[in-house]
């Protein structure tokens, strides 16, 4: 029977919070299964890297090691994307200041930022993350970015269009190769969001011309071996 509780190892997290997470009940007879449940509940909070629970006479003893907390996220090397946009992108996958830190978080940060730069046509971008351990179990994340060179659209191929010409379809798209007489244009700089908007514009064009069942069968973006050129193929099902 546990009439008392003793908590050790906590720094940021209060005894009251740990008692609440553990569902400790004064006077309850705790067996090994109950102790295992306490450990599982505490681990499920992601606030601890190690937990030990034991019963000593009538005292339940909980010993914890707290998970490090992210103190700051420092961004360096970015010019194409604002730091606020990068921080917001990380925030969307649960990585932000004051959140628990773990080593597998580094891969998650890298994958998210590489995806973000891919969506903006930077397929040669590189991301390095360094975790700096501070006092009080805090961690700074230093993110160094090499944005690389923009991958440019070399060709847009339209297939499946029988009733609307390729020329007409391409005329409403903002993504496509840049010609010698358009030195000011950035249409050839790949942007995933812009391509999605182009796809919607194609669907709208067909619907305005009476093809209510039109759909995009596929949208493929292929990258050259040197990661400099992109080849886009849009397959249309006119639904007629």
Coordinates of C-alpha atoms in Angstrom, one line a residue:
X1 CA 0.0 0.0 0.0
X2 CA 1.4 3.4 -1.0
X3 CA 0.7 6.2 1.4
X4 CA 3.5 8.5 0.3
X5 CA 5.2 9.4 -3.0
X6 CA 8.8 10.6 -3.5
X7 CA 9.9 12.2 -6.8
X8 CA 13.6 12.7 -7.7
X9 CA 15.4 14.0 -10.8
X10 CA 12.9 16.6 -12.0
X11 CA 14.1 20.1 -12.7
X12 CA 11.5 21.9 -14.9
X13 CA 8.6 19.6 -14.3
X14 CA 6.9 20.0 -10.9
X15 CA 6.1 17.2 -8.5
X16 CA 2.4 18.0 -8.9
X17 CA 2.6 17.6 -12.7
X18 CA 4.4 14.2 -12.4
X19 CA 1.8 13.1 -9.8
X20 CA -1.0 14.1 -12.2
X21 CA 0.6 12.3 -15.2
X22 CA 1.2 9.1 -13.1
X23 CA -2.4 9.0 -11.7
X24 CA -0.9 8.2 -8.2
X25 CA -3.6 7.3 -5.6
X26 CA -2.9 7.5 -1.9
X27 CA -3.6 4.3 -0.2
X28 CA -3.7 2.2 -3.3
X29 CA -2.0 -1.2 -3.3
X30 CA 0.5 -1.1 -6.2
X31 CA 1.6 -4.3 -7.9
X32 CA 4.2 -4.6 -10.7
X33 CA 1.6 -4.2 -13.4
X34 CA 0.5 -0.9 -11.8
X35 CA 4.1 0.3 -11.7
X36 CA 4.5 -0.6 -15.4
X37 CA 1.4 1.5 -16.2
X38 CA 2.8 4.5 -14.4
X39 CA 6.1 4.2 -16.4
X40 CA 4.1 4.0 -19.7
X41 CA 2.0 7.0 -18.8
X42 CA 5.0 9.1 -17.9
X43 CA 6.9 8.1 -21.1
X44 CA 3.8 9.0 -23.2
X45 CA 4.2 12.6 -22.2
X46 CA 7.6 12.7 -24.1
X47 CA 8.9 14.8 -21.2
X48 CA 11.4 12.1 -19.9
X49 CA 14.2 10.1 -21.4
X50 CA 14.4 7.7 -18.4
X51 CA 12.0 6.7 -15.7
X52 CA 12.4 4.4 -12.7
X53 CA 9.5 3.5 -10.4
X54 CA 9.7 1.3 -7.3
X55 CA 7.8 0.7 -4.1
X56 CA 9.8 1.0 -0.9
X57 CA 7.6 0.0 2.1
X58 CA 4.7 2.3 1.8
X59 CA 6.4 4.9 -0.4
X60 CA 6.2 5.0 -4.2
X61 CA 9.5 6.4 -5.5
X62 CA 9.6 7.9 -9.0
X63 CA 13.0 8.8 -10.4
X64 CA 13.1 10.6 -13.8
X65 CA 15.6 12.1 -16.2
X66 CA 13.9 15.0 -18.1
X67 CA 13.9 15.3 -21.9
X68 CA 16.0 18.3 -23.1
X69 CA 14.0 21.3 -24.3
X70 CA 14.7 23.3 -27.5
X71 CA 15.8 26.8 -26.4
X72 CA 16.3 28.4 -29.8
X73 CA 16.4 27.6 -33.5
X74 CA 19.0 29.6 -35.3
X75 CA 18.9 29.7 -39.1
X76 CA 21.9 30.7 -41.3
X77 CA 22.6 30.8 -45.0
X78 CA 19.0 31.4 -46.2
X79 CA 18.3 34.1 -48.8
X80 CA 15.5 32.6 -51.0
X81 CA 13.3 31.8 -48.0
X82 CA 12.8 34.1 -44.9
X83 CA 13.8 32.7 -41.5
X84 CA 10.1 33.2 -40.4
X85 CA 8.9 30.9 -43.2
X86 CA 11.4 28.2 -42.3
X87 CA 10.5 28.4 -38.6
X88 CA 6.8 28.3 -39.5
X89 CA 7.4 25.2 -41.6
X90 CA 9.2 23.4 -38.7
X91 CA 6.4 24.6 -36.4
X92 CA 3.9 22.8 -38.6
X93 CA 5.6 19.4 -37.9
X94 CA 5.8 20.1 -34.1
X95 CA 9.4 21.4 -34.0
X96 CA 9.7 24.7 -32.2
X97 CA 11.1 26.6 -29.2
X98 CA 10.2 25.1 -25.8
X99 CA 9.3 21.7 -27.3
X100 CA 11.1 18.4 -26.2
X101 CA 14.3 17.6 -28.1
X102 CA 15.6 14.2 -29.1
X103 CA 18.4 13.2 -31.5
X104 CA 16.0 11.7 -34.1
X105 CA 14.6 15.3 -34.4
X106 CA 17.6 16.3 -36.4
X107 CA 16.6 14.0 -39.3
X108 CA 13.1 15.3 -39.1
X109 CA 14.3 18.9 -39.4
X110 CA 16.5 18.0 -42.3
X111 CA 13.8 16.2 -44.2
X112 CA 11.3 19.0 -43.7
X113 CA 13.7 21.7 -44.9
X114 CA 14.9 19.7 -47.9
X115 CA 11.2 19.2 -48.8
X116 CA 10.6 23.0 -48.4
X117 CA 13.5 23.8 -50.7
X118 CA 12.5 21.1 -53.2
X119 CA 9.0 22.7 -53.4
X120 CA 10.8 25.9 -54.4
X121 CA 12.9 24.4 -57.1
X122 CA 16.2 24.0 -55.2
X123 CA 17.0 20.4 -55.7
X124 CA 20.7 20.9 -54.9
X125 CA 20.1 22.4 -51.5
X126 CA 21.9 21.1 -48.5
X127 CA 20.9 21.3 -44.8
X128 CA 23.2 20.8 -41.8
X129 CA 21.8 20.8 -38.2
X130 CA 23.9 21.0 -35.1
X131 CA 22.5 20.5 -31.6
X132 CA 24.3 22.6 -28.9
X133 CA 23.7 21.4 -25.4
X134 CA 23.3 24.2 -22.8
X135 CA 22.9 24.4 -19.1
X136 CA 19.6 23.5 -17.4
X137 CA 19.0 20.7 -20.0
X138 CA 18.4 23.1 -22.8
X139 CA 19.4 22.7 -26.5
X140 CA 20.0 25.2 -29.3
X141 CA 19.4 24.0 -32.8
X142 CA 21.8 25.6 -35.3
X143 CA 20.5 25.1 -38.9
X144 CA 23.0 25.9 -41.7
X145 CA 21.5 26.0 -45.2
X146 CA 23.2 25.9 -48.6
X147 CA 20.3 26.8 -50.9
X148 CA 22.1 25.7 -54.0
X149 CA 21.1 26.7 -57.5
X150 CA 17.6 26.9 -58.9
X151 CA 16.5 23.9 -61.0
X152 CA 14.9 25.2 -64.2
X153 CA 12.1 23.9 -66.3
X154 CA 13.3 22.7 -69.6
X155 CA 10.1 21.2 -71.0
X156 CA 6.4 20.9 -70.2
X157 CA 4.7 18.1 -72.0
X158 CA 0.9 17.9 -72.2
X159 CA -0.7 14.5 -73.1
X160 CA -4.3 13.3 -73.4
X161 CA -5.6 16.6 -74.7
X162 CA -7.7 15.9 -77.8
X163 CA -10.2 18.8 -77.8
X164 CA -8.0 21.7 -76.6
X165 CA -4.7 22.4 -78.2
X166 CA -1.4 22.2 -76.3
X167 CA -0.6 25.8 -77.3
X168 CA -3.9 27.0 -75.6
X169 CA -3.2 25.0 -72.5
X170 CA 0.4 26.2 -72.1
X171 CA -0.7 29.8 -72.7
X172 CA -2.6 29.8 -69.3
X173 CA 0.3 28.2 -67.4
X174 CA 2.8 30.3 -65.5
X175 CA 5.3 27.4 -65.3
X176 CA 7.4 26.6 -68.3
X177 CA 10.7 27.1 -70.1
X178 CA 12.1 30.6 -70.5
X179 CA 12.8 31.8 -74.0
X180 CA 15.7 33.9 -75.2
X181 CA 13.4 36.9 -75.7
X182 CA 12.2 36.7 -72.0
X183 CA 15.3 37.4 -70.0
X184 CA 13.3 39.0 -67.2
X185 CA 10.9 36.0 -66.8
X186 CA 11.2 33.6 -63.9
X187 CA 8.6 31.2 -65.3
X188 CA 11.3 28.5 -65.7
X189 CA 12.1 28.5 -62.0
X190 CA 10.2 25.5 -60.6
X191 CA 7.8 26.1 -57.8
X192 CA 5.5 23.3 -56.6
X193 CA 2.7 25.7 -55.5
X194 CA 2.7 27.5 -58.9
X195 CA 2.5 24.2 -60.7
X196 CA -0.5 23.1 -58.6
X197 CA -2.1 26.5 -59.5
X198 CA -1.4 25.8 -63.2
X199 CA -3.1 22.4 -62.9
X200 CA -6.2 24.0 -61.4
X201 CA -6.2 26.6 -64.2
X202 CA -6.2 23.7 -66.8
X203 CA -9.1 22.1 -65.1
X204 CA -10.9 25.5 -65.0
X205 CA -10.2 26.0 -68.7
X206 CA -11.8 22.7 -69.6
X207 CA -14.8 23.2 -67.3
X208 CA -15.4 26.6 -68.8
X209 CA -15.6 24.9 -72.2
X210 CA -18.1 22.3 -71.0
X211 CA -15.9 19.4 -69.9
X212 CA -17.4 18.9 -66.5
X213 CA -15.7 15.5 -65.9
X214 CA -12.2 16.6 -66.8
X215 CA -9.4 15.5 -64.4
X216 CA -5.7 15.4 -64.3
X217 CA -4.7 11.8 -64.6
X218 CA -1.1 12.4 -63.5
X219 CA 1.4 15.2 -62.9
X220 CA 5.1 14.1 -63.1
X221 CA 8.2 16.1 -62.4
X222 CA 11.4 14.5 -63.5
X223 CA 14.8 15.8 -62.6
X224 CA 18.0 15.5 -64.7
X225 CA 21.0 13.7 -63.3
X226 CA 22.8 16.9 -62.5
X227 CA 19.7 18.3 -60.7
X228 CA 19.7 21.4 -62.9
X229 CA 16.9 20.7 -65.3
X230 CA 13.2 19.7 -64.8
X231 CA 10.9 18.0 -67.2
X232 CA 7.1 18.2 -66.4
X233 CA 4.5 15.9 -67.9
X234 CA 0.8 16.6 -67.3
X235 CA -1.6 13.9 -68.4
X236 CA -5.2 15.0 -68.9
X237 CA -8.4 12.9 -68.9
X238 CA -10.9 15.0 -70.7
X239 CA -13.8 12.9 -69.4
X240 CA -15.6 13.0 -72.7

